[in-house]
Every structure is written in C-alpha cells, then in structure tokens.
Short mmCIF file of C-alpha atoms in Angstrom, two decimals:
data_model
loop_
_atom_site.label_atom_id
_atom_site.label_comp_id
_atom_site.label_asym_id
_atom_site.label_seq_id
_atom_site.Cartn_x
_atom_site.Cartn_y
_atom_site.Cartn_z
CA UNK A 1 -22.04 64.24 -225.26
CA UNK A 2 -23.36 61.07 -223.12
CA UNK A 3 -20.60 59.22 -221.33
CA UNK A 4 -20.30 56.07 -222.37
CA UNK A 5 -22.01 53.23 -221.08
CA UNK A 6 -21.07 52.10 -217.23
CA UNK A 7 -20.05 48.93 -215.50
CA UNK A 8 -23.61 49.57 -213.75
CA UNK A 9 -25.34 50.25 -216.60
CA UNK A 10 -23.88 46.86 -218.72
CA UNK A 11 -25.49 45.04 -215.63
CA UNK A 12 -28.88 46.72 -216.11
CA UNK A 13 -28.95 48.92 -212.92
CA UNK A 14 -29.52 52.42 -212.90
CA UNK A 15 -27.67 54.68 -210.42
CA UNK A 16 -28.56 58.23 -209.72
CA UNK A 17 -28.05 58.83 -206.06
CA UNK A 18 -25.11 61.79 -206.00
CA UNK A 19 -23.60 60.05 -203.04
CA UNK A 20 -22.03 56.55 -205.65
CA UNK A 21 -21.42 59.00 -208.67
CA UNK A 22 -17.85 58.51 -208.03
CA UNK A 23 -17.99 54.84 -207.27
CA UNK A 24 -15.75 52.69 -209.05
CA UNK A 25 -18.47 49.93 -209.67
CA UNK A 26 -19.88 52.76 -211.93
CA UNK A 27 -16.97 52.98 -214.08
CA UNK A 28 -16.43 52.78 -218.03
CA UNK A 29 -16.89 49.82 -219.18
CA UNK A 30 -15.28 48.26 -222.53
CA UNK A 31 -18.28 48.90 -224.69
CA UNK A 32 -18.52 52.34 -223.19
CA UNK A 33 -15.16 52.81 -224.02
CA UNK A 34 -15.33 51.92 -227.76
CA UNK A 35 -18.32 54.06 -227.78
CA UNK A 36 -16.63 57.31 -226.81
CA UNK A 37 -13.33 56.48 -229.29
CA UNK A 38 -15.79 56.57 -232.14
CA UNK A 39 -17.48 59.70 -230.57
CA UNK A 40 -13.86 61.00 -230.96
CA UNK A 41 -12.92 59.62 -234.21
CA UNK A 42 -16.09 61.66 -235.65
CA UNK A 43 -15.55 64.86 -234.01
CA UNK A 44 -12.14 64.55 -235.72
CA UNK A 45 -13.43 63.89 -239.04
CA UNK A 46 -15.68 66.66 -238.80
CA UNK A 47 -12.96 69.04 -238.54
CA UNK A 48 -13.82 69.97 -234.67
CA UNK A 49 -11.14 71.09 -232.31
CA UNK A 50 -12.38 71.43 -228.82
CA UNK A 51 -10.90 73.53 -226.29
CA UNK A 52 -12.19 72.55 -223.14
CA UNK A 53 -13.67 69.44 -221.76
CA UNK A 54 -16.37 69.96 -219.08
CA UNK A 55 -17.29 66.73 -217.35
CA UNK A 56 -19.72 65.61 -214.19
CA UNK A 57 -18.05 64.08 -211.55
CA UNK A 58 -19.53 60.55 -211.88
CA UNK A 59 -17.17 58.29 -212.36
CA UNK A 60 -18.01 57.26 -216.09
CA UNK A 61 -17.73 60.68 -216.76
CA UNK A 62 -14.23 61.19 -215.68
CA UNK A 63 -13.17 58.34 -217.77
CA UNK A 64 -14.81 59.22 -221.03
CA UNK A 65 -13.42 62.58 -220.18
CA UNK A 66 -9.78 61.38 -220.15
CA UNK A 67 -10.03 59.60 -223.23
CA UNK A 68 -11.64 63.12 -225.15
CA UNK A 69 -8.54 64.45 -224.05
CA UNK A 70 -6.21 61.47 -225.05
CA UNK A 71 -7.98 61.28 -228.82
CA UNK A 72 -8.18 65.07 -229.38
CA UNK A 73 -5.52 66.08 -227.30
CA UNK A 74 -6.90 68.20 -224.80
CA UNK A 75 -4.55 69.74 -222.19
CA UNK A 76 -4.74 68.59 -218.82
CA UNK A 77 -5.63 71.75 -217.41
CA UNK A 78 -8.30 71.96 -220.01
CA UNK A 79 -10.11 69.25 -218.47
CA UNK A 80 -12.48 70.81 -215.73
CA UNK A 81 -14.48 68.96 -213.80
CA UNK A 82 -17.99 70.10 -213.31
CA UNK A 83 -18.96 69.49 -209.01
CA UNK A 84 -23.30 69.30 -209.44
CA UNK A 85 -24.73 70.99 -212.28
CA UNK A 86 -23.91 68.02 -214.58
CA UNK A 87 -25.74 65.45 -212.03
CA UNK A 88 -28.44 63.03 -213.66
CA UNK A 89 -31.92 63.59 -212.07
CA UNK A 90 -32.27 61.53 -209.33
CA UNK A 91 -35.16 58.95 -209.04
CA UNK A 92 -35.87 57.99 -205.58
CA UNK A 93 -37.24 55.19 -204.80
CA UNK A 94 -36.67 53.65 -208.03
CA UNK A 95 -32.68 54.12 -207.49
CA UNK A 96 -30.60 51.24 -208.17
CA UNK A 97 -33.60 49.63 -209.72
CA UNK A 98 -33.20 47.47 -213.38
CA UNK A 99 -32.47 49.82 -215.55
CA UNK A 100 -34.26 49.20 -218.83
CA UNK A 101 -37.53 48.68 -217.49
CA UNK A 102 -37.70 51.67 -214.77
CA UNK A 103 -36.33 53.79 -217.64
CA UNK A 104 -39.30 53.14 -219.74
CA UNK A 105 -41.51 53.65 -216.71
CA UNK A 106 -39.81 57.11 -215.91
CA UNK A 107 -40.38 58.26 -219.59
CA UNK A 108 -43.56 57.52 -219.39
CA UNK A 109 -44.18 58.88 -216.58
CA UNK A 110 -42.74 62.51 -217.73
CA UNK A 111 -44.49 62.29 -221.16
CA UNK A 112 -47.73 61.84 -219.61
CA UNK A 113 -47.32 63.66 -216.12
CA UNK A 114 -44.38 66.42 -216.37
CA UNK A 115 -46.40 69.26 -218.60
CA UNK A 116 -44.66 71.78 -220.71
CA UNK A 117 -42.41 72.88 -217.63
CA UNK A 118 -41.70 69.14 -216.28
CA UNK A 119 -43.18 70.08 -212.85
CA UNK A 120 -45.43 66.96 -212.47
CA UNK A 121 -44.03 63.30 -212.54
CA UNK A 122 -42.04 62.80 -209.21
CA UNK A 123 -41.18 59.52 -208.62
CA UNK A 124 -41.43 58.61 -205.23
CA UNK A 125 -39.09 59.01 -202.19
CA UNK A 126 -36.68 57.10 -200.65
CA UNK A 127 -35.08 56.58 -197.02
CA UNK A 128 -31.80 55.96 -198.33
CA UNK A 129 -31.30 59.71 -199.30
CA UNK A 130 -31.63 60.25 -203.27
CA UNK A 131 -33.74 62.51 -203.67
CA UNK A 132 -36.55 62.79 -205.60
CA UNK A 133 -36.79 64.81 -208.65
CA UNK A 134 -38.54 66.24 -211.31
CA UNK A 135 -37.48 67.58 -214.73
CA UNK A 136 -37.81 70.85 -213.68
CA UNK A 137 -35.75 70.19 -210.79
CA UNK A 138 -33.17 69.43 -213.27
CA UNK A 139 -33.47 72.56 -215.48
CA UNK A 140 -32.66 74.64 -212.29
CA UNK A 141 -28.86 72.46 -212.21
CA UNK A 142 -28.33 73.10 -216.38
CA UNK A 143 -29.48 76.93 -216.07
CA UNK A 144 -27.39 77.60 -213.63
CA UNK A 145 -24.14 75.74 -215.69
CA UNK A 146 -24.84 77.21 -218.43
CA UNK A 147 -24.46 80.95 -216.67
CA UNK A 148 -20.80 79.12 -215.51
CA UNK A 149 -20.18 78.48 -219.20
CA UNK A 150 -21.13 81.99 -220.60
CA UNK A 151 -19.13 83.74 -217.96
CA UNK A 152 -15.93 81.26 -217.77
CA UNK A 153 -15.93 80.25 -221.88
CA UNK A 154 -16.64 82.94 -223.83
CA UNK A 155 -15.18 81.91 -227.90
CA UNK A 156 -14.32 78.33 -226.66
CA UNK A 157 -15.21 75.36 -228.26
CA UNK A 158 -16.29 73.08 -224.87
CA UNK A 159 -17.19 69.62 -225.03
CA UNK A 160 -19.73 68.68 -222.22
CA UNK A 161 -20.16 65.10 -220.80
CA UNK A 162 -22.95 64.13 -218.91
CA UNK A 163 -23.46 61.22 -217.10
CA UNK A 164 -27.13 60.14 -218.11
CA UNK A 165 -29.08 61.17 -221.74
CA UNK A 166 -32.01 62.93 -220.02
CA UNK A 167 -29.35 66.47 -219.07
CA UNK A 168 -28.08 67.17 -222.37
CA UNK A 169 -31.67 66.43 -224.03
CA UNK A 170 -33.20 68.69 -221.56
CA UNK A 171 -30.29 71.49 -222.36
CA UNK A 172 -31.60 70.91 -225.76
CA UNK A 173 -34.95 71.32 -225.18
CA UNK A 174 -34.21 74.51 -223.50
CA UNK A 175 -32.28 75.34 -226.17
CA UNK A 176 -35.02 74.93 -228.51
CA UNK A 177 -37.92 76.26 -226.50
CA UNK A 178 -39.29 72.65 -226.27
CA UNK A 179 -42.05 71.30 -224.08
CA UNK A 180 -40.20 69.69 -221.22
CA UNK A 181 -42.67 66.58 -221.60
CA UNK A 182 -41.14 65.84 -224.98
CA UNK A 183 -37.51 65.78 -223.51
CA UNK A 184 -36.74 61.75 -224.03
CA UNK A 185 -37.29 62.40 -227.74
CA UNK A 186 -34.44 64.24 -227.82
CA UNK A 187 -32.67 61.23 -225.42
CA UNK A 188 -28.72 60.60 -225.81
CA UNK A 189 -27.35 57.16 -226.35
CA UNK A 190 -24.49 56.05 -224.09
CA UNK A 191 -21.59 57.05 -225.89
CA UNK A 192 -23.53 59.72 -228.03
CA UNK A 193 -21.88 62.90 -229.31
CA UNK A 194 -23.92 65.75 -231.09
CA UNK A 195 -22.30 69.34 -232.44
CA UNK A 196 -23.34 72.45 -233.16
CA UNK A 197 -26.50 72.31 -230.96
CA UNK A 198 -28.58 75.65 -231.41
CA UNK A 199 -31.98 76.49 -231.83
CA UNK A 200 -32.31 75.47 -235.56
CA UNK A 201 -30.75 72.09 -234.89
CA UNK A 202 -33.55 71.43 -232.03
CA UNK A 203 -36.71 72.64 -233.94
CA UNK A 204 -35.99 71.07 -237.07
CA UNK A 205 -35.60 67.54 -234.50
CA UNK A 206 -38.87 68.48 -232.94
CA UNK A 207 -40.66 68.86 -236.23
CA UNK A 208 -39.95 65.63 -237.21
CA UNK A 209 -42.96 63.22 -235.90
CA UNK A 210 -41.74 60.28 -233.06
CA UNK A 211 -40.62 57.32 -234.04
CA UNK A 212 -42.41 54.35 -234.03
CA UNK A 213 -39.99 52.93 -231.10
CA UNK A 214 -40.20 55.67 -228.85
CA UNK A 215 -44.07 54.69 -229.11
CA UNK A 216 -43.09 51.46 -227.94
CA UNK A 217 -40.82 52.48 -225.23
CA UNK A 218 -44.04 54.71 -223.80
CA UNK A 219 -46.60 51.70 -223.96
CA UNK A 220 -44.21 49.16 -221.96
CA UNK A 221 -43.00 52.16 -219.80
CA UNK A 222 -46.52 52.86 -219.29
CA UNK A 223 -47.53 49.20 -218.04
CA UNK A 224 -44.57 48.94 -216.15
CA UNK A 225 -45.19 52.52 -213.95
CA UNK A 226 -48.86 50.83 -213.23
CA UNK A 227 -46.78 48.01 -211.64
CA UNK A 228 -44.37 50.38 -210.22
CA UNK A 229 -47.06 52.06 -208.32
CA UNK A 230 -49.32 48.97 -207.50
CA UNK A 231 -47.00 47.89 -205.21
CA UNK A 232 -44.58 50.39 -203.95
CA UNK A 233 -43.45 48.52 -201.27
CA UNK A 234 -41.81 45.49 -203.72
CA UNK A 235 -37.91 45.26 -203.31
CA UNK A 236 -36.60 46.28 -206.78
CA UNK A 237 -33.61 47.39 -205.62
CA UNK A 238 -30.42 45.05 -207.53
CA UNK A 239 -28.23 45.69 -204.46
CA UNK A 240 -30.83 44.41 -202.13
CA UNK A 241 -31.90 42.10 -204.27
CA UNK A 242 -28.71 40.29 -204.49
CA UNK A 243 -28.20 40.58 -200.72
CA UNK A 244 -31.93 38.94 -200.60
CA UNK A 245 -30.63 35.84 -202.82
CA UNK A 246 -27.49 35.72 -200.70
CA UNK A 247 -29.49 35.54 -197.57
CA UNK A 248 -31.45 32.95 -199.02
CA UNK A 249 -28.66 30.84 -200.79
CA UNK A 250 -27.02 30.93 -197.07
CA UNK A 251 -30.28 29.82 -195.39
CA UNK A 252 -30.83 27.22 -197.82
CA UNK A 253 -27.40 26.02 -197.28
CA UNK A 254 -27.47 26.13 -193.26
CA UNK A 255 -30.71 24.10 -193.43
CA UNK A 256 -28.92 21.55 -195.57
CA UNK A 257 -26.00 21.49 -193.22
CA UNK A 258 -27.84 21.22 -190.20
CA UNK A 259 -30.08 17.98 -192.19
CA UNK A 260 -26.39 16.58 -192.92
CA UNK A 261 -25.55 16.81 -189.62
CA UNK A 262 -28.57 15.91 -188.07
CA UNK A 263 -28.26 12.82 -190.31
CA UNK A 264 -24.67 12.62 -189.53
CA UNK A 265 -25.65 12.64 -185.65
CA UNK A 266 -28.69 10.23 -186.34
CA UNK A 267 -25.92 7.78 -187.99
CA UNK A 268 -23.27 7.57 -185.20
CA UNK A 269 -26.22 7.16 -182.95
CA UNK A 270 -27.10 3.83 -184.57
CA UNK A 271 -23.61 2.80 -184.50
CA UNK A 272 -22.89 3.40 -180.98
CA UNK A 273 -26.76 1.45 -180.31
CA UNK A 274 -24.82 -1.27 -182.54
CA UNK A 275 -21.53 -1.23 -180.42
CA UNK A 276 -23.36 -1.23 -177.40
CA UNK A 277 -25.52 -4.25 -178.36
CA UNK A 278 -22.77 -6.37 -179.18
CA UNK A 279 -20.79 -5.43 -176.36
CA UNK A 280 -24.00 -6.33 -174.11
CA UNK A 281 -23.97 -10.00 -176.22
CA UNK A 282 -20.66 -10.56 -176.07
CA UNK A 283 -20.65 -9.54 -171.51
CA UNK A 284 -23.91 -11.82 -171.48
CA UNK A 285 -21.42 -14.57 -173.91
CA UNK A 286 -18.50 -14.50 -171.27
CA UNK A 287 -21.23 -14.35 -168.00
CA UNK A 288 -22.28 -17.17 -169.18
CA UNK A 289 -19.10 -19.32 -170.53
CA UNK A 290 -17.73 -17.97 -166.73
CA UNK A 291 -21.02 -19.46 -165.00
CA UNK A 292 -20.22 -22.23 -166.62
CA UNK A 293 -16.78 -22.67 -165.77
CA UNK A 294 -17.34 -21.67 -162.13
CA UNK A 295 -20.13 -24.26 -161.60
CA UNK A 296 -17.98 -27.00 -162.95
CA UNK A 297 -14.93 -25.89 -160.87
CA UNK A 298 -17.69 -25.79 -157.67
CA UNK A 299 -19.08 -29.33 -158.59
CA UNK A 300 -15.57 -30.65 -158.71
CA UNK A 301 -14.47 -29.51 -155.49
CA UNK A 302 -17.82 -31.05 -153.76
CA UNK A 303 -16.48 -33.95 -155.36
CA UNK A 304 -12.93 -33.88 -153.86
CA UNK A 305 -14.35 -32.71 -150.74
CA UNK A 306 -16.61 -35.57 -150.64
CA UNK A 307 -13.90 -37.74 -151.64
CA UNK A 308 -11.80 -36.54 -148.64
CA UNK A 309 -14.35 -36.57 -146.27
CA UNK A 310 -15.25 -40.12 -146.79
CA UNK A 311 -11.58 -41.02 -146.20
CA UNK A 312 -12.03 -38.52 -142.83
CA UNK A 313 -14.95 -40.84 -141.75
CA UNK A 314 -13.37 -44.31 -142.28
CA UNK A 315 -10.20 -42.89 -140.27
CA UNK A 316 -12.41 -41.74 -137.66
CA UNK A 317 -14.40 -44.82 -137.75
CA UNK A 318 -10.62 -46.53 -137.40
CA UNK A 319 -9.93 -44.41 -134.32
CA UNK A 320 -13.23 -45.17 -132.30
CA UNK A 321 -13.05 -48.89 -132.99
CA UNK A 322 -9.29 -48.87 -131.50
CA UNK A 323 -10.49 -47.04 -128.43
CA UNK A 324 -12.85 -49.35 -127.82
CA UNK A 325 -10.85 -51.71 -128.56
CA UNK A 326 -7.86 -50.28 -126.27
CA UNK A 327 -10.47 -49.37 -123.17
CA UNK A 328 -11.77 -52.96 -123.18
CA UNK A 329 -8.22 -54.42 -123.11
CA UNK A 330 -7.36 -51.93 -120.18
CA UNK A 331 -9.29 -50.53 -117.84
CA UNK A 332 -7.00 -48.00 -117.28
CA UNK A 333 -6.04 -47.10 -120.49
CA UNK A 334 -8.55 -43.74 -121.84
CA UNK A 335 -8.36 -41.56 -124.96
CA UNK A 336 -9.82 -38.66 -124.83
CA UNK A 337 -10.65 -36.93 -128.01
CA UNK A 338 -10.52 -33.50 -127.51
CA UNK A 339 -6.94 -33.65 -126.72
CA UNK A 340 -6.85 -35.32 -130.56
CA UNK A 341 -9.06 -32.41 -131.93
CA UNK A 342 -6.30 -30.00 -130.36
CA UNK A 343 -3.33 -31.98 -131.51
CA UNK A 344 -4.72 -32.29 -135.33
CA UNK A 345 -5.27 -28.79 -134.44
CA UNK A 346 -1.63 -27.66 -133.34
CA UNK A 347 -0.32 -29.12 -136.17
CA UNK A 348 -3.03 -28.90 -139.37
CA UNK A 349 -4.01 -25.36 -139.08
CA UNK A 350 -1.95 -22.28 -138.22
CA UNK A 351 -5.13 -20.52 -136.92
CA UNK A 352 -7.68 -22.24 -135.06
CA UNK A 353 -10.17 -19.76 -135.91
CA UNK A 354 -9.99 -21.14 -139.47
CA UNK A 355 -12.24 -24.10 -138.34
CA UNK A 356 -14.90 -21.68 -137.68
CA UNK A 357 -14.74 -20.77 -141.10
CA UNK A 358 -18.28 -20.52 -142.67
CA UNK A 359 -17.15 -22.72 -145.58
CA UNK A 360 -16.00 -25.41 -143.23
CA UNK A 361 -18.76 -27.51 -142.52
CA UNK A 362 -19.09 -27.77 -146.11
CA UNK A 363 -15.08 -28.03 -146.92
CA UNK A 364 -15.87 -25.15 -149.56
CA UNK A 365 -13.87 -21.73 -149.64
CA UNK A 366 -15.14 -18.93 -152.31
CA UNK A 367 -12.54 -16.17 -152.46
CA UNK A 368 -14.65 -13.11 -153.72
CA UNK A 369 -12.22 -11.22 -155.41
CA UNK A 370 -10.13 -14.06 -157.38
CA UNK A 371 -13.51 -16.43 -158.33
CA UNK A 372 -11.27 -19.67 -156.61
CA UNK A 373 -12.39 -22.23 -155.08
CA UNK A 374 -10.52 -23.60 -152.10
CA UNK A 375 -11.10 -27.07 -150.37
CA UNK A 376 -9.34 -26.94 -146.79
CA UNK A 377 -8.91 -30.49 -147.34
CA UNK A 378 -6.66 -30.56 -150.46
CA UNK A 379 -4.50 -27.99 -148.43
CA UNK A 380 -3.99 -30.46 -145.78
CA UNK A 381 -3.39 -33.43 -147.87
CA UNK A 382 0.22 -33.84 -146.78
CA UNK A 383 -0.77 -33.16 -142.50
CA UNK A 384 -3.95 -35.82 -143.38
CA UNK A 385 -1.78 -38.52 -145.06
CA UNK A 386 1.39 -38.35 -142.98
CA UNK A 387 1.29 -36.03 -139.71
CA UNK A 388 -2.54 -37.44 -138.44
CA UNK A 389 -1.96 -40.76 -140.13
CA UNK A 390 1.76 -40.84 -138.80
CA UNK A 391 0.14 -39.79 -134.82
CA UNK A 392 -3.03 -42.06 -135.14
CA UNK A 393 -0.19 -44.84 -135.91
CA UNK A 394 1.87 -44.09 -132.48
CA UNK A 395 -1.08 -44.30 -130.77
CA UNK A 396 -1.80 -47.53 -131.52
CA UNK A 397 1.28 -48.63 -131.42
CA UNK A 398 1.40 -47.43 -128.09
CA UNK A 399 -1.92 -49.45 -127.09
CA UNK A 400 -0.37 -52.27 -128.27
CA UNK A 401 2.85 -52.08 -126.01
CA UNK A 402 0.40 -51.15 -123.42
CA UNK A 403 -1.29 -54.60 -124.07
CA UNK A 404 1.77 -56.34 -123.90
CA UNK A 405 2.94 -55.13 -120.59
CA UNK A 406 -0.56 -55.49 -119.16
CA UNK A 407 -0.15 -59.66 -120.10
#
C-alpha cells in the first residue's frame, strides 16, 4: 500500500531527503485521507483481515497507518513502525523540486538509463545532504526488510505502507523477476492498496503491453531531464524558490519605501523652501514698514529740533542786543557769557558731559537698543520756557534798575 497523498505532495513538491520524513508539513492531507478510507473499505469487502501494520517513518505514513488500524481494527501494538528500509529513494539534487514534472524526468531517466538491475540513472548530488540514489540502491533497503518480515511474521497477514509508489513497485518487480528499468509500470497511486502480491500477480501485469499514458509520461519526462541537465545549476528547489520571491517581494517593497520617503523628504523640503520664503517677504515687509516709520519719526524730530533751535537763536539774539544795550548805558556794567553757559548749565542738565554728546550739535539722540529718537530740546522744554526765560528776565530787570540808579 502507498500512503496517501501528503500536504507536500497536494502542493506539487517532492520530498525525499530522510532528514524531513517526519516533518509535519509532510503530513496527510484530506484527499490523502479519503484515499486510504477507501483503501480500507476494499480490503474489508474483500474479506481481508490484517494482522500487522508495517509502516515507514515518514510522517504520511504514520497517519495512513493509524487510520488502517482505526478502519480494520488493528491493535496498537500491532502497529510497528519500520526505522529505514521503507525510505523512498532519494533524489539529490532534484529534492524538494515540483513534483510532477521531476517525477516524469526521474522515470525517464530509469527507463532509459537504470538497465535490468537499476544500476545506471543517478540523479545528481546535492550539498544539502540527500543522497543520491539509484534503484538498485533501493533494492538493497527492501531485501533487507523483507529478511525482517520472513523472520519476525511468519503466517501473518501484514499490511505494508510506503511512503512513495516507486518501493512497493520495485518489491514487486523483485517479486516477479522484473527488469528493474520497467519498475514505474508497476507505480502505486497515492492512496493505492494491492493484495495478494506474488509472482503470478506480477507476470501476468508485466505481460500486459504499457499503456498509452505511461508513453506519455516518458516523452515529457524525457524533455524535461534534457532541461534538467542543461542547466544544473537553475534553482528548482520550492523552498528556495519561495524564499527567492520573498527576497524579492521585500526588495521590491524597500525600494518603494525608500521612493515614498525620498518623495516624502523631497516634499517637506519644498515646504520648508516655502516657509522660509515667506518668512524672508514678510522680515523684508516689516524692514521696510519699520524704515519707514523710523525715517518719519527722524524727519519729525529735525523738525522740532529746528523749531527749537530757531526759538534758541532769537533768545540769544535777545540776550546780545541787551548787552549791548546794557554796556553802552554803563560803562561799568559787563556780562560775561560763560558764566550764562554755566548757569543754563547748573540748572538744564544734570551732567555737563551730556553737551558733549555726539548728537548734540545736531539736537538728535538715537538710542540703539529701543529705535527712539530723543531731542535734548523737547526734554528741556520746561528749563527753556521758564528757568532760562525766568533768569534772562532778572537780568534785565536788573540792567534796568542799574539804569535807573546810574540817572
């Protein structure tokens, strides 16, 4: 009996290496399972009662396995698992490659390369560690099984389940005294259950002329092993084929994040030369609108201190004239004006030094810090119009009295 089909299998990948037998991801799968039921529903028709259950160790295996036992109620301990012997021949570099079209290359390869003792048609290595085998490298596994059988089984009815449909066809062949070349006529469907297997059974299947699809099978399988070998160094492996699409599904999308973000980068760029711009027009705006402002505020205080500096000269044009005035009355009488430049001083300015102030001469104070413009005469209005006025006044009036006493 074949196992029935596997998880690996439904996905097209064939699995040989001894290593993943036992992997999970090469369990039964539904169809498999419905498969082997049948199996089981016609060994149970036939009137067939089996006593043990011999099974590989691959993980399809074990399942069909426990469901031979659940159907024809099998003891547990009846179940014995089988370690190597039941292996599927192992395909090297091919492992893990699609599975219907390396199969058709493989049995191609062993119709027209294996001989009658299936010595020729090795596929070829791999670094991985399945090995690579031959038919006959196969035949040494079953030989040495069925010596295990003989000597363990003697009068029992056993029920053996191998993982692939190239062992039992090859037991048969052996059976039968068949070329090993011819061993895929003989093949196992997944799922596939076949009794009373003796050398009458297998000659009267030999004599019988190949069908017109195993023909088939050998042309395509043929084409494809031409491929196979044309370029030996092609990935065909699903596993790293997958991991290959991966790679490039990730690369594709880190190129397309890194063009988002380069466009995302290119984008704030632009509106940052935008903010900047418009901050620049709206600085150069308020430089101007404050150039503006601070001109007219400059132009006005020229004006006031033009204003009071014309009023300056007609008061000082009032004080000469009554000196002269005063000095040609009295001989005697003298006013000396740099005693009036300290007395203005003593009581306009609390420090002299402020006269010497650059802006002085011009009656024009700039502030640096605050952008004001000061006029020292609007800060001495009140001293000009009352204190100097109020002491030019005395003075006069004391010229006068001096008059008068003089007549």
């Amino acid at each position: 009996m074949r196992a029935g089909a596997s998880l690996l299998e439904v996905e097209d990948v064939w699995s040989t290496n001894p290593l993943f037998l036992t992997n999970r991801e090469a369990a039964l799968s539904e169809l498999g399972e419905q498969k082997v039921r049948e199996a089981c529903r016609m060994l149970k028709s036939s009137g067939i009662s089996p006593t043990v259950v011999r099974y590989s160790l691959a993980a399809a295996s074990v399942d069909s396995a426990n469901l031979v036992g659940e159907e024809l109620r099998v003891g547990r301990d009846r179940l014995v698992p089988e370690f190597n012997y039941m292996d599927p021949r192992a395909i090297g570099g091919w492992d893990f490659a699609q599975l219907n079209a390396t199969v058709e290359a493989v049995w191609a390869l062993d119709a027209d390369e294996a001989g009658t003792y299936g010595k020729g048609g090795k596929p070829p290595p791999n670094e991985d560690g399945t090995p690579s085998e031959t038919l006959s490298d196969q035949v040494v596994r079953l030989t040495n099984l069925f010596s295990v059988l003989e000597t363990l089984y003697s009068g029992d009815t056993v029920v053996l389940v191998f993982p692939d449909g190239t062992g039992p066809a090859l037991l048969s062949c052996l059976i039968g005294g068949i070329p090993l070349n011819r061993v895929h006529e003989f093949n196992f469907e997944p799922g596939e259950i076949r009794s009373n297997v003796d050398y009458n059974f297998v000659t009267a299947m030999a004599s019988q002329s190949p069908s017109q699809a195993y023909l088939d099978i050998l042309q395509r399988g043929r084409n494809e092993l031409k491929l196979l070998r044309k370029n030996p160094g092609q990935l065909r492996n699903v596993k790293d084929l997958k991991y290959e699409e991966e790679r490039m599904q990730e690369e594709e999308k880190r190129r397309e994040d890194e063009i988002a973000k380069a466009k995302l980068l290119e984008k704030q760029s632009l509106r940052n030369e935008k903010r900047l711009q418009t901050q620049n027009d709206s600085y150069s705006s308020s430089v101007d609108l404050s150039t503006v402002g601070i001109a007219g505020v400059v132009a006005g205080a020229v004006v006031i201190a033009s204003s009071m500096f014309s009023t300056e000269e007609s008061v000082t044009e009032v004080v000469d004239e009554s000196s002269i005035v005063s000095n040609s009355g009295n001989n005697n009488t003298s006013f000396d004006e740099s005693e009036m430049v300290d007395f203005v001083s003593e009581f306009d300015f609390d420090d002299k030094n402020e006269m010497l102030h650059p802006g002085y001469e011009t009656g024009v104070f700039v502030e640096e810090n605050e952008h004001e413009i000061n006029s020292p005469t609007k800060e001495l209005d009140l001293d000009f119009d009352e204190a100097w006025l109020g002491t030019i006044s005395d003075i006069l009036s004391d010229t006068g009295d001096d008059d008068d006493n003089n007549e």
